[in-house]
Amino acid sequence: MDRDEIIRVLRAFEAARLEYVLIGAGAMGFHGLVRATEDLDLFIRATPENVERLRDAFRSAYDGDPHVDEISSADLLGEYPAIRYYPPTGDLYFDVITRLGDAARFETVDAEIKEVEGARVRVATPAALYKLKKATVRAIDHQDAAALRERFNLRDED
Amino acid sequence: MRVQRFRSIEDMSRAPARRPTISDFERFLRHCARYWALAPKTYPRGVFRFRSIEDAQKARARH
């Protein structure tokens, strides 16, 4: 994962006015809980206009990669609420989600604004990350949930 | 202080880590870059779609 690439993508999200919230290990990193990951995970607001902003941002960050056109609002607003985009650089990927069953969507994930090299990034709060992670089945998510609970003194009702 | 000495592992574990001089997110970025340098992978190209996050996670596990 190339740091300058990540910064470039985060700037592209802001320039495209994408409505998103960063979740997963990237968000944990903003909160000081650092672990390696191969991807960036984000919820986006589920509207056709916002999916177009997502495509604009990826096209801008990845020099017009034609694969970006495969990202479809019909999918993301319909039967496929999760897509994975592998950009041409080849050393990271993006998981873009519009909803997690009935459990979560962009509007239900509390977030705060963080800054990195002048880019404003909408990041899930520690409590929101904890809620998301404790509800999943992956072992790594349980470890993340435990780390969040300890660092931020969260309780199960959080 | 560049070198700290400890009489036991327990003392070492209790010692506060050096305060980082870079932001948390910068530490995350550098950590991921080191991980990639140690264990690079080859990914497919393009866009893949999933009916659920569980399906997406299963696909990730196959990398």
Coordinates of N, CA and C in Angstrom, one line a residue:
Chain A
M1 N 0.9 -1.2 0.0 CA 0.0 0.0 0.0 C 0.9 1.2 0.0
D2 N 0.7 2.1 -1.0 CA 1.5 3.2 -1.1 C 0.9 4.4 -0.5
R3 N 1.6 5.1 0.4 CA 1.0 6.1 1.2 C 0.5 7.3 0.3
D4 N 1.3 7.7 -0.7 CA 0.9 8.8 -1.5 C -0.3 8.4 -2.3
E5 N -0.5 7.2 -2.6 CA -1.7 6.7 -3.4 C -2.9 6.9 -2.5
I6 N -2.8 6.5 -1.2 CA -3.9 6.7 -0.3 C -4.3 8.2 -0.1
I7 N -3.3 9.0 0.0 CA -3.6 10.4 0.2 C -4.2 11.0 -1.1
R8 N -3.7 10.5 -2.2 CA -4.3 11.0 -3.5 C -5.8 10.6 -3.6
V9 N -6.1 9.4 -3.2 CA -7.5 8.9 -3.3 C -8.4 9.7 -2.3
L10 N -7.9 9.9 -1.1 CA -8.7 10.7 -0.1 C -8.9 12.1 -0.6
R11 N -7.9 12.7 -1.2 CA -8.2 14.0 -1.8 C -9.2 13.9 -3.0
A12 N -9.1 12.9 -3.7 CA -10.1 12.7 -4.9 C -11.5 12.6 -4.3
F13 N -11.7 11.8 -3.2 CA -13.0 11.7 -2.6 C -13.5 13.1 -2.2
E14 N -12.6 13.9 -1.6 CA -13.1 15.2 -1.2 C -13.4 16.1 -2.4
A15 N -12.5 16.1 -3.4 CA -12.7 16.9 -4.6 C -14.0 16.5 -5.3
A16 N -14.4 15.2 -5.3 CA -15.6 14.8 -6.0 C -16.8 15.0 -5.1
R17 N -16.6 15.5 -3.8 CA -17.7 15.7 -2.9 C -18.5 14.4 -2.6
L18 N -17.7 13.3 -2.6 CA -18.3 12.0 -2.2 C -18.8 12.0 -0.8
E19 N -20.0 11.5 -0.6 CA -20.5 11.3 0.8 C -20.1 9.9 1.2
Y20 N -19.2 9.8 2.1 CA -18.7 8.5 2.6 C -18.3 8.6 4.0
V21 N -18.1 7.4 4.6 CA -17.5 7.3 5.9 C -16.5 6.2 5.9
L22 N -15.3 6.5 6.3 CA -14.2 5.5 6.3 C -14.5 4.6 7.5
I23 N -14.4 3.2 7.3 CA -14.6 2.3 8.4 C -13.3 1.4 8.3
G24 N -13.3 0.3 9.1 CA -12.2 -0.7 8.9 C -10.9 -0.2 9.5
A25 N -9.8 -0.9 9.0 CA -8.5 -0.6 9.6 C -8.0 0.8 9.3
G26 N -8.4 1.4 8.2 CA -8.1 2.7 7.9 C -8.6 3.7 9.0
A27 N -9.9 3.5 9.3 CA -10.5 4.3 10.4 C -9.8 4.1 11.7
M28 N -9.5 2.8 12.0 CA -8.8 2.5 13.3 C -7.5 3.2 13.3
G29 N -6.8 3.3 12.2 CA -5.5 4.0 12.1 C -5.7 5.5 12.5
F30 N -6.7 6.1 12.0 CA -7.0 7.5 12.4 C -7.1 7.7 13.9
H31 N -7.7 6.6 14.5 CA -7.9 6.7 16.0 C -6.7 6.1 16.8
G32 N -5.6 5.9 16.1 CA -4.4 5.5 16.9 C -4.3 4.0 17.1
L33 N -5.2 3.2 16.5 CA -5.1 1.7 16.6 C -4.5 1.2 15.3
V34 N -3.3 1.0 15.3 CA -2.6 0.7 14.0 C -2.4 -0.7 13.8
R35 N -2.9 -1.2 12.7 CA -2.6 -2.6 12.2 C -2.6 -2.5 10.7
A36 N -1.9 -3.5 10.1 CA -1.8 -3.5 8.6 C -3.1 -4.0 8.0
T37 N -3.3 -3.5 6.8 CA -4.4 -4.0 6.0 C -4.1 -3.9 4.5
E38 N -4.9 -4.6 3.7 CA -4.6 -4.5 2.3 C -5.7 -3.7 1.6
D39 N -6.7 -3.2 2.4 CA -7.8 -2.5 1.7 C -8.3 -1.3 2.5
L40 N -9.0 -0.5 1.9 CA -9.7 0.6 2.6 C -11.2 0.3 2.4
D41 N -12.0 0.4 3.5 CA -13.4 0.1 3.5 C -14.2 1.4 3.7
L42 N -15.2 1.6 2.9 CA -16.0 2.7 3.1 C -17.5 2.5 2.9
F43 N -18.3 3.1 3.7 CA -19.7 3.2 3.4 C -19.9 4.4 2.6
I44 N -20.8 4.4 1.6 CA -21.2 5.6 0.8 C -22.7 5.7 0.9
R45 N -23.1 7.0 0.8 CA -24.5 7.3 0.8 C -25.1 6.6 -0.5
A46 N -26.2 5.9 -0.4 CA -26.7 5.1 -1.5 C -27.7 6.0 -2.4
T47 N -27.1 6.8 -3.2 CA -27.8 7.5 -4.2 C -27.1 7.4 -5.5
P48 N -27.8 7.4 -6.7 CA -27.1 7.4 -7.9 C -26.1 8.5 -8.1
E49 N -26.4 9.7 -7.6 CA -25.5 10.8 -7.7 C -24.2 10.6 -7.0
N50 N -24.4 9.9 -5.8 CA -23.2 9.7 -5.0 C -22.3 8.6 -5.6
V51 N -23.0 7.6 -6.2 CA -22.2 6.5 -6.9 C -21.4 7.2 -8.1
E52 N -22.0 8.1 -8.7 CA -21.3 8.8 -9.8 C -20.1 9.6 -9.3
R53 N -20.3 10.2 -8.1 CA -19.1 10.9 -7.4 C -18.0 9.9 -7.1
L54 N -18.4 8.7 -6.7 CA -17.4 7.7 -6.4 C -16.6 7.3 -7.7
R55 N -17.4 7.2 -8.8 CA -16.7 6.9 -10.1 C -15.8 8.0 -10.5
D56 N -16.3 9.2 -10.3 CA -15.4 10.4 -10.6 C -14.1 10.4 -9.8
A57 N -14.3 10.1 -8.5 CA -13.1 10.1 -7.7 C -12.1 9.1 -8.1
F58 N -12.6 7.9 -8.4 CA -11.6 6.8 -8.8 C -11.0 7.1 -10.1
R59 N -11.8 7.6 -11.0 CA -11.3 8.0 -12.4 C -10.2 9.0 -12.2
S60 N -10.4 10.0 -11.3 CA -9.4 11.0 -11.1 C -8.2 10.5 -10.5
A61 N -8.3 9.6 -9.5 CA -7.2 9.1 -8.8 C -6.4 8.1 -9.6
Y62 N -7.1 7.4 -10.5 CA -6.4 6.3 -11.3 C -6.4 6.5 -12.8
D63 N -6.3 7.8 -13.1 CA -5.9 8.1 -14.5 C -6.9 7.5 -15.5
G64 N -8.2 7.7 -15.1 CA -9.3 7.2 -16.1 C -9.4 5.7 -16.2
D65 N -9.0 5.0 -15.2 CA -9.1 3.5 -15.3 C -10.5 3.1 -15.8
P66 N -10.6 2.4 -17.0 CA -11.9 2.1 -17.6 C -12.7 1.1 -16.7
H67 N -12.0 0.3 -15.8 CA -12.8 -0.6 -15.0 C -13.7 0.1 -14.0
V68 N -13.4 1.4 -13.8 CA -14.3 2.2 -12.9 C -15.7 2.2 -13.4
D69 N -15.9 2.2 -14.7 CA -17.2 2.2 -15.3 C -18.0 1.0 -14.9
E70 N -17.4 -0.1 -14.4 CA -18.1 -1.3 -14.0 C -18.8 -1.0 -12.6
I71 N -18.5 0.1 -11.9 CA -19.2 0.4 -10.7 C -20.5 1.0 -11.1
S72 N -21.6 0.3 -10.6 CA -22.9 0.6 -11.1 C -23.9 1.0 -9.9
S73 N -24.6 2.1 -10.0 CA -25.6 2.4 -9.0 C -26.7 1.4 -9.0
A74 N -27.0 0.7 -10.1 CA -28.0 -0.3 -10.1 C -27.6 -1.5 -9.2
D75 N -26.3 -1.8 -9.2 CA -25.8 -2.8 -8.3 C -25.9 -2.3 -6.9
L76 N -25.2 -1.2 -6.6 CA -25.0 -0.8 -5.3 C -26.3 -0.4 -4.6
L77 N -27.3 0.0 -5.3 CA -28.6 0.4 -4.7 C -29.5 -0.8 -4.8
G78 N -29.1 -1.9 -5.5 CA -30.0 -3.0 -5.7 C -29.4 -4.2 -5.0
E79 N -29.2 -5.3 -5.8 CA -28.9 -6.6 -5.2 C -27.5 -6.8 -4.7
Y80 N -26.6 -5.8 -5.0 CA -25.2 -6.0 -4.7 C -24.7 -4.8 -3.9
P81 N -25.0 -4.8 -2.5 CA -24.6 -3.7 -1.7 C -23.1 -3.5 -1.4
A82 N -22.3 -4.5 -1.9 CA -20.9 -4.4 -1.6 C -20.2 -4.6 -3.0
I83 N -19.2 -3.7 -3.3 CA -18.3 -4.0 -4.4 C -16.9 -3.8 -4.0
R84 N -16.1 -4.5 -4.7 CA -14.6 -4.4 -4.4 C -13.9 -3.9 -5.7
Y85 N -13.2 -2.9 -5.6 CA -12.5 -2.3 -6.7 C -11.0 -2.5 -6.5
Y86 N -10.4 -3.1 -7.5 CA -8.9 -3.3 -7.5 C -8.3 -2.3 -8.5
P87 N -7.7 -1.3 -8.1 CA -7.1 -0.3 -9.0 C -5.9 -0.8 -9.8
P88 N -5.5 -0.1 -10.8 CA -4.4 -0.6 -11.6 C -3.0 -0.7 -10.9
T89 N -2.9 0.1 -9.8 CA -1.6 0.1 -9.1 C -1.3 -1.3 -8.5
G90 N -2.4 -2.0 -8.1 CA -2.3 -3.4 -7.7 C -1.8 -3.7 -6.3
D91 N -1.6 -2.7 -5.5 CA -1.2 -3.1 -4.1 C -2.1 -2.7 -3.0
L92 N -3.4 -2.4 -3.4 CA -4.4 -2.3 -2.4 C -5.7 -2.4 -3.1
Y93 N -6.8 -2.5 -2.4 CA -8.1 -2.5 -3.0 C -9.1 -1.8 -2.1
F94 N -10.3 -1.5 -2.6 CA -11.3 -0.7 -1.9 C -12.6 -1.6 -1.8
D95 N -13.1 -1.7 -0.6 CA -14.4 -2.3 -0.4 C -15.4 -1.2 -0.2
V96 N -16.4 -1.1 -1.1 CA -17.4 0.0 -1.0 C -18.7 -0.6 -0.7
I97 N -19.4 -0.1 0.4 CA -20.6 -0.7 0.9 C -21.7 0.3 1.0
T98 N -22.9 0.0 0.6 CA -24.0 0.9 0.7 C -24.9 0.5 1.9
R99 N -24.9 -0.8 2.3 CA -25.6 -1.2 3.5 C -25.1 -2.6 3.9
L100 N -25.3 -2.8 5.3 CA -24.9 -4.1 5.9 C -26.2 -4.7 6.3
G101 N -26.9 -5.4 5.5 CA -28.2 -6.0 5.8 C -29.1 -4.8 6.3
D102 N -29.8 -5.0 7.5 CA -30.5 -4.0 8.1 C -29.7 -3.3 9.2
A103 N -28.5 -3.7 9.4 CA -27.7 -3.3 10.6 C -27.1 -1.9 10.4
A104 N -26.7 -1.6 9.2 CA -26.0 -0.3 9.1 C -26.0 0.2 7.7
R105 N -26.0 1.5 7.5 CA -25.8 2.1 6.2 C -25.1 3.5 6.5
F106 N -24.8 4.2 5.5 CA -24.1 5.5 5.6 C -24.7 6.4 6.7
E107 N -26.0 6.5 6.6 CA -26.7 7.4 7.5 C -26.7 7.0 9.0
T108 N -26.4 5.8 9.3 CA -26.5 5.3 10.6 C -25.1 5.1 11.3
V109 N -24.1 5.4 10.6 CA -22.7 5.3 11.1 C -22.2 6.7 11.6
D110 N -22.1 6.8 12.9 CA -21.6 8.1 13.4 C -20.1 8.3 12.9
A111 N -19.9 9.6 12.6 CA -18.5 9.9 12.0 C -18.0 11.2 12.5
E112 N -16.8 11.4 12.3 CA -16.1 12.7 12.6 C -15.1 13.0 11.5
I113 N -14.8 14.3 11.4 CA -13.9 14.8 10.4 C -12.5 14.7 10.9
K114 N -11.6 14.1 10.2 CA -10.2 14.1 10.4 C -9.4 14.7 9.2
E115 N -8.2 15.2 9.5 CA -7.5 15.7 8.4 C -6.2 15.0 8.2
V116 N -5.8 14.8 6.9 CA -4.5 14.3 6.6 C -3.9 15.0 5.4
E117 N -2.8 15.7 5.6 CA -2.2 16.4 4.6 C -3.2 17.3 3.8
G118 N -4.0 18.0 4.6 CA -4.9 18.9 4.0 C -6.2 18.3 3.5
A119 N -6.3 17.0 3.4 CA -7.5 16.4 3.0 C -8.4 16.1 4.2
R120 N -9.7 16.5 4.0 CA -10.7 16.2 5.1 C -11.3 14.8 4.8
V121 N -11.3 14.0 5.9 CA -11.7 12.6 5.8 C -12.8 12.4 6.8
R122 N -13.9 11.8 6.3 CA -15.0 11.5 7.2 C -14.7 10.1 7.8
V123 N -14.5 10.0 9.1 CA -14.0 8.7 9.7 C -15.1 8.3 10.7
A124 N -15.4 7.0 10.7 CA -16.3 6.5 11.7 C -15.7 6.7 13.1
T125 N -16.6 7.0 14.1 CA -16.1 7.2 15.4 C -15.7 5.8 16.0
P126 N -14.9 5.9 17.1 CA -14.6 4.6 17.8 C -15.8 3.8 18.2
A127 N -16.8 4.5 18.7 CA -18.0 3.7 19.1 C -18.7 3.1 17.9
A128 N -18.8 3.9 16.8 CA -19.4 3.3 15.6 C -18.7 2.1 15.1
L129 N -17.3 2.2 15.1 CA -16.5 1.1 14.6 C -16.7 -0.1 15.5
Y130 N -16.8 0.1 16.8 CA -17.0 -1.0 17.8 C -18.3 -1.7 17.5
K131 N -19.4 -0.9 17.2 CA -20.7 -1.5 16.9 C -20.6 -2.4 15.7
L132 N -19.9 -1.9 14.6 CA -19.8 -2.6 13.4 C -19.0 -3.9 13.6
K133 N -17.9 -3.8 14.3 CA -17.0 -4.9 14.4 C -17.4 -6.0 15.3
K134 N -18.1 -5.6 16.4 CA -18.5 -6.7 17.3 C -19.6 -7.5 16.7
A135 N -20.3 -7.0 15.7 CA -21.4 -7.8 15.1 C -21.0 -8.7 14.0
T136 N -19.7 -8.8 13.7 CA -19.3 -9.6 12.5 C -18.7 -10.9 13.0
V137 N -18.4 -11.8 12.1 CA -17.9 -13.1 12.5 C -16.4 -13.3 12.4
R138 N -15.7 -12.4 11.7 CA -14.3 -12.6 11.5 C -13.5 -12.4 12.8
A139 N -12.5 -13.2 13.0 CA -11.7 -13.1 14.2 C -11.0 -11.8 14.3
I140 N -10.5 -11.3 13.1 CA -9.8 -10.0 13.2 C -10.7 -8.9 13.6
D141 N -12.0 -8.9 13.3 CA -12.9 -7.9 13.7 C -13.2 -8.0 15.2
H142 N -13.2 -9.2 15.7 CA -13.3 -9.3 17.2 C -12.1 -8.8 17.9
Q143 N -10.9 -9.0 17.3 CA -9.7 -8.4 17.9 C -9.8 -6.9 17.9
D144 N -10.2 -6.3 16.7 CA -10.4 -4.9 16.6 C -11.4 -4.4 17.6
A145 N -12.5 -5.1 17.8 CA -13.5 -4.6 18.7 C -13.0 -4.6 20.1
A146 N -12.2 -5.6 20.5 CA -11.6 -5.7 21.8 C -10.6 -4.5 22.0
A147 N -9.8 -4.2 21.0 CA -8.9 -3.1 21.1 C -9.6 -1.8 21.2
L148 N -10.7 -1.6 20.5 CA -11.5 -0.3 20.6 C -12.1 -0.2 22.0
R149 N -12.6 -1.3 22.5 CA -13.3 -1.3 23.8 C -12.3 -0.9 24.8
E150 N -11.1 -1.4 24.8 CA -10.1 -1.1 25.8 C -9.6 0.3 25.7
R151 N -9.2 0.7 24.4 CA -8.6 2.0 24.3 C -9.6 3.2 24.6
F152 N -10.9 3.0 24.2 CA -11.8 4.1 24.4 C -12.9 3.8 25.5
N153 N -12.6 2.8 26.3 CA -13.5 2.5 27.5 C -14.9 2.4 27.0
L154 N -15.1 1.6 25.9 CA -16.5 1.4 25.4 C -17.2 0.3 26.1
R155 N -18.5 0.4 26.2 CA -19.2 -0.7 26.8 C -20.1 -1.3 25.7
D156 N -20.7 -2.5 26.0 CA -21.5 -3.2 25.0 C -22.7 -2.3 24.5
E157 N -23.2 -1.5 25.4 CA -24.3 -0.6 25.0 C -23.9 0.5 24.1
D158 N -22.5 0.7 24.0 CA -22.0 1.7 23.1 C -22.0 1.2 21.7
Chain B
M1 N 16.4 9.7 25.0 CA 17.1 8.5 25.4 C 16.9 7.4 24.4
R2 N 18.0 7.0 23.7 CA 17.9 6.0 22.6 C 17.8 4.6 23.1
V3 N 18.4 4.3 24.3 CA 18.4 2.9 24.8 C 17.8 2.9 26.2
Q4 N 16.9 2.0 26.4 CA 16.3 1.8 27.7 C 16.7 0.4 28.2
R5 N 17.0 0.3 29.5 CA 17.4 -1.0 30.0 C 16.3 -1.5 31.0
F6 N 16.0 -2.8 31.0 CA 15.0 -3.3 31.9 C 15.5 -4.5 32.6
R7 N 15.1 -4.7 33.9 CA 15.6 -5.9 34.6 C 14.7 -7.1 34.3
S8 N 13.5 -6.9 33.7 CA 12.7 -8.0 33.4 C 11.8 -7.6 32.2
I9 N 11.2 -8.7 31.6 CA 10.2 -8.5 30.5 C 9.0 -7.7 31.1
E10 N 8.7 -8.0 32.3 CA 7.5 -7.3 32.9 C 7.7 -5.8 33.0
D11 N 9.0 -5.4 33.4 CA 9.3 -4.0 33.5 C 9.2 -3.4 32.1
M12 N 9.7 -4.2 31.1 CA 9.7 -3.7 29.7 C 8.3 -3.4 29.3
S13 N 7.4 -4.4 29.6 CA 6.0 -4.3 29.1 C 5.3 -3.1 29.7
R14 N 5.7 -2.8 31.0 CA 5.0 -1.6 31.7 C 5.6 -0.3 31.2
A15 N 6.7 -0.3 30.6 CA 7.3 1.0 30.2 C 6.5 1.7 29.1
P16 N 6.2 2.9 29.2 CA 5.5 3.6 28.1 C 6.3 3.6 26.9
A17 N 5.6 3.4 25.7 CA 6.3 3.5 24.5 C 6.7 4.9 24.2
R18 N 7.7 5.1 23.4 CA 8.1 6.5 23.0 C 6.9 7.1 22.3
R19 N 6.7 8.4 22.6 CA 5.6 9.1 22.0 C 6.0 9.3 20.5
P20 N 5.1 8.9 19.6 CA 5.4 9.0 18.2 C 5.4 10.4 17.8
T21 N 6.3 10.7 16.8 CA 6.4 12.1 16.3 C 5.7 12.3 15.1
I22 N 4.9 11.3 14.6 CA 4.1 11.5 13.4 C 2.6 11.2 13.8
S23 N 1.7 11.5 12.9 CA 0.3 11.3 13.2 C -0.1 9.8 13.2
D24 N -1.2 9.6 13.9 CA -1.7 8.2 13.9 C -1.9 7.6 12.5
F25 N -2.5 8.4 11.7 CA -2.7 7.9 10.3 C -1.4 7.7 9.5
E26 N -0.5 8.5 9.8 CA 0.8 8.4 9.1 C 1.5 7.1 9.6
R27 N 1.4 6.8 10.9 CA 1.9 5.5 11.4 C 1.2 4.3 10.7
F28 N -0.1 4.4 10.5 CA -0.9 3.4 9.8 C -0.4 3.2 8.4
L29 N -0.2 4.3 7.7 CA 0.3 4.2 6.3 C 1.7 3.6 6.2
R30 N 2.5 4.0 7.1 CA 3.9 3.4 7.1 C 3.9 1.9 7.5
H31 N 3.0 1.6 8.4 CA 2.9 0.2 8.8 C 2.4 -0.7 7.7
C32 N 1.4 -0.2 6.9 CA 0.9 -0.9 5.8 C 1.9 -1.1 4.7
A33 N 2.7 0.0 4.5 CA 3.8 0.0 3.5 C 4.8 -1.1 3.9
R34 N 5.2 -1.2 5.1 CA 6.1 -2.2 5.6 C 5.5 -3.6 5.4
Y35 N 4.3 -3.8 5.7 CA 3.6 -5.1 5.5 C 3.7 -5.5 4.1
W36 N 3.4 -4.5 3.2 CA 3.4 -4.8 1.7 C 4.8 -5.2 1.3
A37 N 5.8 -4.5 1.8 CA 7.1 -4.8 1.4 C 7.5 -6.2 1.8
L38 N 7.0 -6.7 3.0 CA 7.4 -8.0 3.4 C 6.5 -9.1 2.7
A39 N 5.3 -8.8 2.4 CA 4.4 -9.8 1.9 C 3.6 -9.2 0.7
P40 N 4.2 -9.0 -0.4 CA 3.4 -8.4 -1.5 C 2.5 -9.5 -2.1
K41 N 1.5 -9.1 -2.7 CA 0.5 -10.0 -3.3 C 0.2 -9.5 -4.7
T42 N -0.4 -10.4 -5.5 CA -0.9 -10.0 -6.8 C -2.4 -10.1 -6.8
Y43 N -3.0 -9.0 -7.1 CA -4.5 -9.0 -7.1 C -5.0 -9.0 -8.5
P44 N -6.3 -9.4 -8.7 CA -6.9 -9.2 -10.0 C -7.1 -7.8 -10.2
R45 N -7.6 -7.4 -11.4 CA -8.0 -6.0 -11.7 C -9.5 -5.9 -11.8
G46 N -10.0 -4.8 -11.6 CA -11.4 -4.5 -11.9 C -12.3 -4.4 -10.7
V47 N -13.6 -4.6 -11.0 CA -14.6 -4.5 -10.0 C -15.4 -5.8 -9.8
F48 N -15.5 -6.2 -8.6 CA -16.3 -7.4 -8.2 C -17.4 -7.0 -7.3
R49 N -18.6 -7.7 -7.5 CA -19.7 -7.3 -6.7 C -20.2 -8.4 -5.9
F50 N -20.8 -8.1 -4.7 CA -21.2 -9.1 -3.7 C -22.6 -8.8 -3.2
R51 N -23.3 -9.9 -3.0 CA -24.7 -9.7 -2.4 C -24.7 -9.4 -1.0
S52 N -23.6 -9.7 -0.3 CA -23.5 -9.4 1.2 C -22.0 -9.2 1.5
I53 N -21.8 -8.6 2.7 CA -20.5 -8.4 3.2 C -19.8 -9.7 3.5
E54 N -20.6 -10.7 3.9 CA -20.1 -12.1 4.2 C -19.5 -12.7 2.9
D55 N -20.2 -12.5 1.8 CA -19.7 -13.0 0.5 C -18.4 -12.3 0.1
A56 N -18.3 -11.0 0.4 CA -17.1 -10.2 0.1 C -15.9 -10.7 1.0
Q57 N -16.2 -11.0 2.2 CA -15.2 -11.5 3.1 C -14.7 -12.9 2.7
K58 N -15.6 -13.7 2.3 CA -15.2 -15.0 1.8 C -14.2 -14.9 0.6
A59 N -14.6 -14.0 -0.3 CA -13.7 -13.8 -1.5 C -12.4 -13.3 -1.1
R60 N -12.3 -12.4 -0.1 CA -11.0 -11.9 0.4 C -10.2 -13.0 1.0
A61 N -10.8 -13.9 1.7 CA -10.1 -15.0 2.3 C -9.4 -15.9 1.3
R62 N -9.9 -15.8 0.0 CA -9.3 -16.7 -1.0 C -8.1 -16.1 -1.7
H63 N -7.7 -14.8 -1.3 CA -6.5 -14.2 -1.9 C -5.3 -15.0 -1.6

